């Protein structure tokens, strides 16, 4: 998407992070000044010609004094026009520098940034040794409404169009421990291997919301907005034992030396506070959790499931996903970093995430990818159909077979697979769908899963594919518009970012969006957790309630001790 523009100084490789960023900013300013001067000269020449013509006409009809006033007016107009031209169509002033660094524990670095009262984001795939930690805000796109994907993509492209990037180090090999503090040689390799991609560089982190509507100011989602993709001032990127730090600034709004000091301070703090790899990675939870409101409550849930199942039975809709929000309160402040460690330890195959806005943190461990792009190739997945875990491997296997044999779950899953295939077919050059679903095994549940992949022509990037896919029938329903209308009318709360796309997008156009599941918002001693279930014709309200309760347990037990376990 954007070509790297190296620093012209031959000593660039010997410069520190701050000096390299300042050098790029100086180059960008020089280019902007040259462009402004050229535009101003052109505007002044055009204005002088036009003004001279007007002045000559005026002088012919007026006395010498009038001619003098006309000349003065022409000069003023020339200056105004030149100034306006100089300020118009300014090129992007994004500058970014990437350099290799020793790996630090991602969760500890995130916690250090939060303790310093900085905006922070975490994206962690423990099974793949991959982590992103965003600190601060250099720039953001926060559109709303159904066109938010296209708007965000256009704004990102515009920012990158004139960017000056010194990010060659994003592909350097720097061997260190992985982001969870384990030795790279002993890490369990993921079965879902990913293509080799750049390590760092300018990267957006955030979410695009379920509906794109702006939440009410007093809603738990209030600080998060309709959507928010943030370019961090500092980005730690780790993949397979290699780490880089990227510093980014826009329009000279950041002090390069201050950014370097911030990174040095936070990295030192993270190194000092990192957990002992030979000790406990996560502490036992101590916070007692009391329920503080449910939407919908159990009785209302039964009525809604019955109504939605009836709508499916009458042929009005094929499937609709009903969600619930569980409010919690603790007498002590909830420990978000420890919750993230517990999620990473219990669900290493999932994506662990945290986004902090206005003192609140959206955290979770999602097993579901919406779409990932690498050049012209894409990967997505259909996840639908759920059953619990067994007490041992034998019971696990029996439950997995029950799930594969379940007519209700296979029907629900087939709807999701067909819908994903149908929305991608118009833009995909090739598309491959696994012939049969497999089993995804998580800590508390097992899911039916079908892998889908293929290629697309140039111009169909991550956000455009995300706009096509979201919301899949796994979180909305089918047909999409009818299902979302039923959810809006009856669910009783704002989903916010829950079940919406979250993820990252790099300057090279590659990135990943996941579906925000197994999640909750934490605000000091309060939390709001979210879970949903797919409703089809033969859905049983109490079984669906139990399924939602199991899905809530991942974040619930990471945060504290539920009332039913005390």
Coordinates of C-alpha atoms in Angstrom, one line a residue:
X1 CA 0.0 0.0 0.0
X2 CA 2.7 2.5 1.0
X3 CA 6.4 2.4 -0.1
X4 CA 8.9 2.9 2.7
X5 CA 10.8 6.2 2.5
X6 CA 14.1 5.8 4.2
X7 CA 15.9 8.7 6.0
X8 CA 18.2 10.4 3.5
X9 CA 21.0 10.9 6.1
X10 CA 23.6 8.2 5.5
X11 CA 24.1 7.8 9.3
X12 CA 20.4 6.8 9.7
X13 CA 21.3 3.3 11.0
X14 CA 23.3 4.8 13.8
X15 CA 20.6 7.2 15.0
X16 CA 18.3 6.5 17.9
X17 CA 14.5 6.2 17.7
X18 CA 13.9 9.9 18.6
X19 CA 16.6 11.2 16.1
X20 CA 15.3 9.0 13.3
X21 CA 11.7 10.2 13.9
X22 CA 12.8 13.8 14.1
X23 CA 14.7 13.4 10.8
X24 CA 11.7 12.0 9.0
X25 CA 9.5 14.8 10.4
X26 CA 12.1 17.4 9.1
X27 CA 12.0 15.8 5.7
X28 CA 8.2 15.8 5.7
X29 CA 8.2 19.5 6.7
X30 CA 10.7 20.4 4.0
X31 CA 8.6 18.6 1.3
X32 CA 5.5 20.3 2.6
X33 CA 7.1 23.7 2.5
X34 CA 8.4 23.1 -1.0
X35 CA 4.9 22.1 -2.1
X36 CA 3.3 25.0 -0.3
X37 CA 5.8 27.4 -2.0
X38 CA 5.0 26.0 -5.4
X39 CA 1.3 26.2 -4.9
X40 CA 1.6 29.7 -3.4
X41 CA 3.6 30.9 -6.4
X42 CA 1.2 29.4 -8.9
X43 CA -1.8 31.0 -7.0
X44 CA 0.0 34.3 -6.7
X45 CA 0.8 34.3 -10.5
X46 CA -2.8 33.5 -11.4
X47 CA -4.1 36.1 -8.9
X48 CA -1.7 38.8 -10.1
X49 CA -2.8 38.2 -13.8
X50 CA -6.5 38.4 -12.9
X51 CA -6.0 41.3 -10.5
X52 CA -3.9 43.2 -13.1
X53 CA -6.7 42.9 -15.6
X54 CA -9.3 44.1 -13.2
X55 CA -7.0 46.9 -12.0
X56 CA -6.4 48.1 -15.6
X57 CA -10.2 48.2 -16.3
X58 CA -10.8 50.1 -13.0
X59 CA -8.0 52.5 -13.8
X60 CA -9.4 53.3 -17.2
X61 CA -12.7 54.4 -15.6
X62 CA -11.3 56.1 -12.5
X63 CA -8.9 58.8 -11.5
X64 CA -5.3 58.2 -10.3
X65 CA -6.4 57.7 -6.7
X66 CA -8.9 55.1 -7.7
X67 CA -6.2 53.3 -9.6
X68 CA -3.9 53.3 -6.6
X69 CA -6.6 51.8 -4.4
X70 CA -7.3 49.1 -7.0
X71 CA -3.6 48.2 -7.1
X72 CA -3.5 47.9 -3.3
X73 CA -6.6 45.7 -3.4
X74 CA -5.0 43.5 -6.0
X75 CA -2.0 43.1 -3.8
X76 CA -4.1 42.1 -0.8
X77 CA -6.1 39.6 -2.9
X78 CA -2.9 38.1 -4.2
X79 CA -1.6 37.6 -0.7
X80 CA -4.9 36.1 0.5
X81 CA -5.1 33.7 -2.5
X82 CA -1.6 32.6 -2.0
X83 CA -2.1 31.9 1.7
X84 CA -5.3 29.9 1.0
X85 CA -3.5 27.9 -1.6
X86 CA -0.6 27.2 0.7
X87 CA -3.0 25.7 3.3
X88 CA -5.0 23.6 0.9
X89 CA -4.5 20.0 0.0
X90 CA -1.7 19.4 2.6
X91 CA 0.0 16.1 2.1
X92 CA 0.0 13.5 5.0
X93 CA 2.4 14.3 7.7
X94 CA 2.5 10.8 9.2
X95 CA 6.1 9.7 10.1
X96 CA 7.0 6.3 11.7
X97 CA 10.2 4.5 12.7
X98 CA 10.5 0.8 13.5
X99 CA 13.5 -0.7 15.2
X100 CA 14.2 -4.2 16.8
X101 CA 14.0 -4.5 20.5
X102 CA 14.4 -7.3 23.1
X103 CA 11.0 -8.9 23.8
X104 CA 9.1 -7.9 26.9
X105 CA 6.0 -9.6 28.3
X106 CA 3.1 -8.2 26.4
X107 CA 0.5 -8.2 29.3
X108 CA 3.0 -6.6 31.7
X109 CA 3.8 -3.9 29.2
X110 CA 0.1 -3.3 28.7
X111 CA -0.4 -3.1 32.5
X112 CA 2.5 -0.6 32.8
X113 CA 0.9 1.6 30.1
X114 CA -2.5 1.6 31.9
X115 CA -0.8 2.3 35.3
X116 CA 0.8 5.4 33.6
X117 CA -2.8 6.4 32.6
X118 CA -2.1 6.0 28.9
X119 CA -4.5 4.7 26.3
X120 CA -3.6 1.1 25.6
X121 CA -4.5 -1.9 23.5
X122 CA -3.5 -5.6 23.6
X123 CA -3.8 -8.3 20.9
X124 CA -2.3 -11.6 21.9
X125 CA -2.3 -15.1 20.3
X126 CA -0.4 -17.2 22.9
X127 CA -0.3 -20.4 20.8
X128 CA 1.4 -18.6 17.9
X129 CA 3.8 -16.5 19.9
X130 CA 2.2 -13.3 18.5
X131 CA 1.5 -10.1 20.3
X132 CA 0.7 -6.4 19.7
X133 CA 0.7 -3.8 22.4
X134 CA -0.4 -0.3 21.4
X135 CA 0.4 2.7 23.6
X136 CA -1.0 6.2 23.2
X137 CA -2.8 7.7 20.2
X138 CA -1.1 9.3 17.3
X139 CA -4.2 9.3 15.0
X140 CA -7.6 7.6 14.9
X141 CA -10.5 7.0 12.6
X142 CA -13.9 6.7 14.4
X143 CA -16.7 6.7 11.8
X144 CA -20.2 5.5 12.5
X145 CA -23.1 4.0 10.5
X146 CA -23.2 1.3 7.9
X147 CA -20.4 2.9 5.8
X148 CA -17.9 2.9 8.7
X149 CA -15.7 0.2 7.1
X150 CA -15.4 2.1 3.8
X151 CA -14.8 5.4 5.6
X152 CA -12.1 4.0 7.9
X153 CA -10.4 2.3 4.9
X154 CA -10.4 5.6 2.9
X155 CA -9.1 7.7 5.8
X156 CA -6.3 5.2 6.5
X157 CA -5.3 5.2 2.8
X158 CA -5.3 9.0 2.8
X159 CA -3.1 9.1 5.8
X160 CA -0.6 6.7 4.3
X161 CA -0.6 8.3 0.9
X162 CA 2.2 10.8 1.8
X163 CA 3.6 9.0 4.8
X164 CA 7.4 8.8 5.4
X165 CA 8.1 5.4 6.9
X166 CA 11.5 4.1 8.1
X167 CA 10.2 0.5 8.9
X168 CA 12.7 -1.8 7.2
X169 CA 13.5 -3.2 10.7
X170 CA 10.0 -4.7 10.8
X171 CA 11.5 -7.6 8.9
X172 CA 14.7 -8.1 10.9
X173 CA 15.2 -11.3 12.8
X174 CA 15.6 -10.7 16.5
X175 CA 15.4 -13.9 18.6
X176 CA 14.0 -13.5 22.1
X177 CA 11.5 -15.1 24.4
X178 CA 7.9 -15.1 23.2
X179 CA 5.3 -12.7 24.5
X180 CA 4.1 -15.0 27.3
X181 CA 7.6 -15.2 28.8
X182 CA 8.3 -18.8 27.7
X183 CA 11.4 -20.0 25.9
X184 CA 10.9 -20.1 22.1
X185 CA 12.3 -23.5 21.8
X186 CA 9.8 -25.0 24.3
X187 CA 6.7 -23.2 23.0
X188 CA 3.9 -25.4 21.6
X189 CA 3.5 -24.6 18.0
X190 CA 0.0 -23.6 16.7
X191 CA -1.7 -26.0 14.3
X192 CA -3.1 -22.9 12.6
X193 CA 0.2 -21.6 11.2
X194 CA 0.1 -18.1 9.6
X195 CA 2.0 -16.7 6.7
X196 CA 5.2 -14.8 7.6
X197 CA 4.4 -11.1 7.8
X198 CA 6.1 -7.9 8.8
X199 CA 6.8 -7.4 12.5
X200 CA 5.4 -4.0 13.4
X201 CA 5.2 -0.8 11.4
X202 CA 2.3 1.6 11.6
X203 CA -0.7 -0.5 12.6
X204 CA -4.3 0.4 13.5
X205 CA -5.9 -1.4 16.6
X206 CA -9.5 -1.3 17.7
X207 CA -13.1 -2.2 16.9
X208 CA -15.9 -1.4 14.5
X209 CA -18.9 -2.1 16.6
X210 CA -21.9 -4.4 16.0
X211 CA -24.2 -1.8 14.5
X212 CA -22.1 1.3 14.1
X213 CA -24.5 3.4 16.2
X214 CA -23.0 5.7 18.8
X215 CA -23.9 4.4 22.3
X216 CA -25.5 6.6 24.9
X217 CA -23.1 8.5 27.1
X218 CA -24.4 6.7 30.3
X219 CA -24.2 3.2 28.6
X220 CA -21.3 0.9 29.6
X221 CA -20.2 1.3 26.0
X222 CA -20.2 5.1 26.2
X223 CA -16.4 5.7 26.1
X224 CA -15.9 3.3 23.2
X225 CA -18.0 5.1 20.6
X226 CA -19.6 3.6 17.5
X227 CA -16.1 2.5 16.2
X228 CA -12.5 3.3 16.9
X229 CA -9.3 2.3 15.0
X230 CA -6.3 3.9 16.7
X231 CA -2.8 4.3 15.4
X232 CA -0.7 4.1 18.6
X233 CA 2.2 6.4 19.2
X234 CA 4.2 3.3 20.3
X235 CA 3.6 -0.2 19.1
X236 CA 5.3 -3.3 20.4
X237 CA 5.0 -6.2 17.9
X238 CA 6.2 -9.7 18.6
X239 CA 6.0 -12.7 16.4
X240 CA 7.9 -16.0 16.8
X241 CA 10.5 -14.6 19.1
X242 CA 11.2 -11.4 17.2
X243 CA 10.1 -8.0 18.5
X244 CA 10.1 -4.4 17.2
X245 CA 9.0 -1.1 18.5
X246 CA 7.3 1.4 16.1
X247 CA 7.0 5.1 17.0
X248 CA 4.5 7.1 15.0
X249 CA 3.6 10.8 14.9
X250 CA 1.3 13.0 12.9
X251 CA 1.7 16.7 12.1
X252 CA 4.5 17.1 14.6
X253 CA 2.0 16.5 17.4
X254 CA 4.4 14.2 19.3
X255 CA 7.7 15.0 20.9
X256 CA 10.1 12.3 19.6
X257 CA 12.4 12.5 22.6
X258 CA 9.3 12.1 24.9
X259 CA 8.2 9.1 23.0
X260 CA 11.6 7.5 23.4
X261 CA 11.6 8.2 27.1
X262 CA 8.1 6.8 27.5
X263 CA 9.2 3.6 25.7
X264 CA 12.3 3.2 27.8
X265 CA 10.4 3.7 31.0
X266 CA 7.6 1.3 30.2
X267 CA 9.9 -1.4 28.8
X268 CA 12.0 -1.2 32.0
X269 CA 8.9 -1.4 34.2
X270 CA 7.6 -4.4 32.1
X271 CA 10.9 -6.2 32.4
X272 CA 11.0 -5.7 36.2
X273 CA 7.4 -6.8 36.7
X274 CA 7.3 -9.7 34.3
X275 CA 6.2 -13.0 35.9
X276 CA 8.8 -15.6 36.7
X277 CA 8.6 -18.2 33.9
X278 CA 9.3 -20.9 36.4
X279 CA 6.5 -19.6 38.8
X280 CA 2.8 -18.9 38.6
X281 CA 1.9 -17.0 35.4
X282 CA -1.5 -15.9 36.8
X283 CA -2.5 -15.5 40.4
X284 CA -5.7 -17.2 41.8
X285 CA -8.7 -14.9 41.8
X286 CA -9.9 -13.5 45.1
X287 CA -12.7 -11.0 44.0
X288 CA -16.2 -12.3 45.0
X289 CA -18.7 -11.4 42.2
X290 CA -22.3 -10.6 42.8
X291 CA -24.9 -10.4 40.0
X292 CA -26.2 -6.9 39.4
X293 CA -28.8 -7.1 36.8
X294 CA -29.4 -9.3 33.7
X295 CA -30.8 -8.4 30.4
X296 CA -32.9 -10.2 29.5
X297 CA -33.6 -12.1 32.8
X298 CA -34.3 -15.8 32.7
X299 CA -38.1 -15.5 32.3
X300 CA -37.8 -13.0 29.6
X301 CA -35.2 -15.1 27.9
X302 CA -37.6 -18.1 27.8
X303 CA -40.3 -15.9 26.1
X304 CA -37.8 -14.5 23.6
X305 CA -36.4 -17.9 22.6
X306 CA -39.9 -19.2 22.2
X307 CA -40.9 -16.2 20.0
X308 CA -37.7 -16.4 17.9
X309 CA -38.0 -20.2 17.5
X310 CA -41.6 -19.7 16.4
X311 CA -40.5 -17.2 13.8
X312 CA -38.0 -19.7 12.4
X313 CA -40.7 -22.5 12.4
X314 CA -43.1 -20.2 10.4
X315 CA -40.4 -19.6 7.8
X316 CA -40.0 -15.9 8.6
X317 CA -36.3 -16.4 9.4
X318 CA -33.7 -19.2 9.3
X319 CA -31.8 -18.3 12.4
X320 CA -31.4 -15.4 14.9
X321 CA -28.8 -15.0 17.6
X322 CA -30.1 -13.9 21.0
X323 CA -27.6 -12.4 23.4
X324 CA -27.6 -11.5 27.1
X325 CA -25.7 -9.1 29.3
X326 CA -24.7 -10.0 32.8
X327 CA -23.9 -7.2 35.3
X328 CA -21.5 -7.9 38.1
X329 CA -20.1 -6.0 41.1
X330 CA -17.1 -6.8 43.4
X331 CA -16.2 -5.3 46.8
X332 CA -12.6 -5.0 45.5
X333 CA -11.2 -3.6 42.3
X334 CA -11.1 -6.2 39.6
X335 CA -7.6 -7.1 38.4
X336 CA -7.6 -6.8 34.6
X337 CA -4.0 -7.8 33.9
X338 CA -4.4 -11.0 36.0
X339 CA -7.6 -11.7 34.2
X340 CA -5.8 -11.4 30.9
X341 CA -3.1 -13.8 32.1
X342 CA -5.8 -16.3 33.2
X343 CA -7.5 -16.1 29.8
X344 CA -4.1 -16.5 28.0
X345 CA -3.3 -19.6 30.2
X346 CA -6.8 -21.2 29.8
X347 CA -7.4 -20.4 26.2
X348 CA -4.0 -20.1 24.4
X349 CA -5.6 -21.1 21.1
X350 CA -7.9 -18.0 21.3
X351 CA -7.1 -14.4 20.7
X352 CA -6.8 -12.5 23.9
X353 CA -7.6 -8.8 23.7
X354 CA -8.0 -5.6 25.7
X355 CA -9.0 -2.1 24.6
X356 CA -9.0 0.7 27.2
X357 CA -11.1 3.8 26.7
X358 CA -12.1 6.4 29.3
X359 CA -11.1 4.3 32.3
X360 CA -13.0 1.2 31.1
X361 CA -11.5 -1.9 29.6
X362 CA -13.1 -4.2 27.0
X363 CA -11.4 -7.6 27.5
X364 CA -12.0 -11.1 26.1
X365 CA -10.7 -14.3 24.6
X366 CA -12.4 -14.9 21.2
X367 CA -12.1 -18.2 19.3
X368 CA -13.6 -16.8 16.2
X369 CA -11.9 -15.1 13.3
X370 CA -14.0 -12.9 11.0
X371 CA -11.3 -12.6 8.3
X372 CA -7.5 -12.4 7.9
X373 CA -5.7 -11.1 4.8
X374 CA -2.2 -11.7 3.5
X375 CA -1.8 -10.0 0.1
X376 CA -4.6 -11.3 -2.1
X377 CA -5.3 -14.4 0.1
X378 CA -7.9 -14.5 2.8
X379 CA -8.9 -16.9 5.6
X380 CA -12.2 -17.0 7.5
X381 CA -14.0 -19.5 9.6
X382 CA -17.6 -20.6 10.4
X383 CA -18.1 -21.3 14.1
X384 CA -21.6 -22.4 15.2
X385 CA -23.0 -25.2 17.2
X386 CA -22.0 -25.7 20.8
X387 CA -21.7 -28.3 23.5
X388 CA -20.0 -28.5 26.9
X389 CA -16.7 -30.2 27.9
X390 CA -16.6 -33.6 29.6
X391 CA -14.9 -34.5 32.9
X392 CA -12.3 -36.6 31.0
X393 CA -11.1 -37.3 27.5
X394 CA -13.6 -40.1 27.0
X395 CA -16.5 -38.0 27.9
X396 CA -15.1 -35.1 25.8
X397 CA -15.0 -37.4 22.8
X398 CA -18.6 -38.6 23.4
X399 CA -19.8 -35.0 23.6
X400 CA -18.0 -34.1 20.5
X401 CA -19.6 -36.9 18.6
X402 CA -23.0 -35.9 20.0
X403 CA -22.4 -32.4 18.6
X404 CA -21.4 -33.8 15.2
X405 CA -24.6 -35.9 15.2
X406 CA -26.9 -33.1 16.5
X407 CA -29.4 -32.2 13.8
X408 CA -30.1 -28.8 15.4
X409 CA -26.4 -27.9 15.6
X410 CA -25.6 -29.1 12.1
X411 CA -28.5 -27.0 10.7
X412 CA -27.3 -23.9 12.6
X413 CA -23.8 -24.5 11.4
X414 CA -24.8 -25.1 7.8
X415 CA -26.6 -21.7 7.7
X416 CA -23.4 -19.9 8.7
X417 CA -21.2 -21.8 6.2
X418 CA -23.7 -21.1 3.3
X419 CA -24.0 -17.4 4.2
X420 CA -20.2 -16.8 4.4
X421 CA -19.7 -18.6 1.0
X422 CA -22.6 -16.6 -0.6
X423 CA -21.3 -13.1 0.5
X424 CA -17.7 -13.9 -0.6
X425 CA -18.5 -15.5 -3.9
X426 CA -19.1 -12.2 -5.8
X427 CA -15.6 -10.9 -5.0
X428 CA -13.6 -14.1 -4.6
X429 CA -11.4 -15.4 -7.4
X430 CA -11.1 -18.7 -5.6
X431 CA -12.9 -20.0 -2.6
X432 CA -12.3 -23.3 -0.7
X433 CA -14.7 -24.7 2.0
X434 CA -13.8 -27.7 4.1
X435 CA -16.1 -30.6 3.2
X436 CA -17.1 -31.4 6.7
X437 CA -17.1 -29.4 10.0
X438 CA -14.5 -30.3 12.6
X439 CA -14.4 -29.7 16.4
X440 CA -12.9 -26.7 18.1
X441 CA -12.2 -27.6 21.7
X442 CA -12.0 -24.7 24.2
X443 CA -11.8 -24.7 28.0
X444 CA -15.5 -24.8 28.8
X445 CA -17.1 -25.6 25.4
X446 CA -16.7 -27.4 22.1
X447 CA -17.8 -25.9 18.8
X448 CA -18.5 -27.1 15.2
X449 CA -16.0 -25.3 12.9
X450 CA -15.4 -25.1 9.2
X451 CA -12.4 -23.4 7.7
X452 CA -12.9 -21.2 4.6
X453 CA -10.2 -19.6 2.4
X454 CA -9.4 -18.3 -1.0
X455 CA -8.1 -15.4 -3.0
X456 CA -9.5 -12.0 -4.1
X457 CA -8.5 -9.4 -6.7
X458 CA -6.5 -6.4 -5.7
X459 CA -8.6 -3.7 -4.1
X460 CA -10.6 -6.1 -1.8
X461 CA -8.8 -5.5 1.4
X462 CA -9.4 -6.4 5.0
X463 CA -12.0 -3.8 5.8
X464 CA -14.0 -4.3 2.6
X465 CA -14.1 -8.0 3.3
X466 CA -15.1 -7.4 6.9
X467 CA -17.9 -5.2 5.7
X468 CA -19.2 -8.0 3.6
X469 CA -19.0 -10.7 6.3
X470 CA -20.3 -8.8 9.3
X471 CA -22.5 -9.8 11.0
X472 CA -22.3 -13.4 10.1
X473 CA -25.2 -15.7 11.0
X474 CA -23.1 -16.9 13.9
X475 CA -23.7 -13.6 15.7
X476 CA -26.6 -12.0 13.9
X477 CA -28.8 -14.4 12.0
X478 CA -30.1 -15.2 8.6
X479 CA -31.5 -13.4 6.7
X480 CA -29.2 -10.7 8.1
X481 CA -31.5 -7.7 7.9
X482 CA -34.5 -9.5 9.5
X483 CA -32.4 -11.0 12.3
X484 CA -30.7 -7.7 13.2
X485 CA -34.1 -5.9 13.3
X486 CA -35.4 -8.6 15.7
X487 CA -32.3 -8.2 17.9
X488 CA -32.7 -4.4 17.9
X489 CA -36.4 -4.6 18.9
X490 CA -36.3 -7.3 21.5
X491 CA -32.8 -7.9 23.1
X492 CA -33.0 -4.9 25.4
X493 CA -29.5 -3.6 25.5
X494 CA -26.8 -2.0 23.2
X495 CA -24.4 -4.6 22.0
X496 CA -21.7 -1.9 21.5
X497 CA -18.5 -3.7 20.3
X498 CA -19.8 -7.1 21.5
X499 CA -20.1 -9.5 18.5
X500 CA -18.6 -6.8 16.3
X501 CA -15.3 -6.9 14.4
X502 CA -12.1 -6.1 16.4
X503 CA -8.5 -6.4 15.3
X504 CA -5.6 -4.8 13.5
X505 CA -4.6 -3.4 10.1
X506 CA -1.1 -2.7 9.0
X507 CA 0.3 -0.1 6.5
X508 CA 0.9 -2.9 4.0
X509 CA -2.9 -3.6 3.9
X510 CA -2.6 -7.0 5.7
X511 CA -4.4 -7.6 9.0
X512 CA -6.9 -9.6 10.9
X513 CA -10.5 -9.0 12.2
X514 CA -12.0 -11.3 14.9
X515 CA -15.5 -11.4 16.3
X516 CA -15.6 -9.9 19.8
X517 CA -16.8 -12.9 21.8
X518 CA -16.2 -14.3 25.3
X519 CA -15.9 -10.8 26.5
X520 CA -16.8 -8.1 29.0
X521 CA -16.3 -4.5 30.0
X522 CA -14.5 -3.8 33.3
X523 CA -14.8 -0.5 35.2
X524 CA -12.9 -0.8 38.5
X525 CA -15.3 -2.8 40.8
X526 CA -18.0 -3.3 38.1
X527 CA -18.2 -5.5 35.0
X528 CA -20.7 -6.3 32.2
X529 CA -20.3 -9.6 30.4
X530 CA -21.9 -10.8 27.1
X531 CA -22.8 -14.1 25.5
X532 CA -25.3 -15.2 22.9
X533 CA -26.9 -18.3 21.4
X534 CA -28.2 -19.2 17.9
X535 CA -31.9 -19.8 17.9
X536 CA -33.5 -22.1 15.3
X537 CA -36.9 -23.9 15.1
X538 CA -36.2 -26.6 17.8
X539 CA -34.2 -24.5 20.2
X540 CA -35.0 -25.2 23.9
X541 CA -35.0 -22.0 26.1
X542 CA -33.4 -23.7 29.1
X543 CA -30.7 -25.4 27.1
X544 CA -29.9 -22.1 25.4
X545 CA -29.7 -20.4 28.7
X546 CA -27.3 -23.0 30.0
X547 CA -25.2 -22.7 26.8
X548 CA -25.0 -18.9 27.4
X549 CA -24.0 -19.5 31.0
X550 CA -21.1 -21.8 29.9
X551 CA -19.9 -19.2 27.4
X552 CA -19.9 -16.5 30.1
X553 CA -17.7 -18.6 32.4
X554 CA -14.5 -17.9 30.5
X555 CA -14.3 -14.2 31.5
X556 CA -16.4 -14.6 34.7
X557 CA -13.9 -17.0 36.2
X558 CA -10.9 -15.0 35.0
X559 CA -12.2 -11.9 36.9
X560 CA -13.3 -13.4 40.2
X561 CA -15.3 -16.0 42.1
X562 CA -18.9 -16.3 40.9
X563 CA -21.7 -16.5 43.5
X564 CA -22.5 -20.2 42.7
X565 CA -18.9 -21.2 43.5
X566 CA -18.6 -19.5 46.9

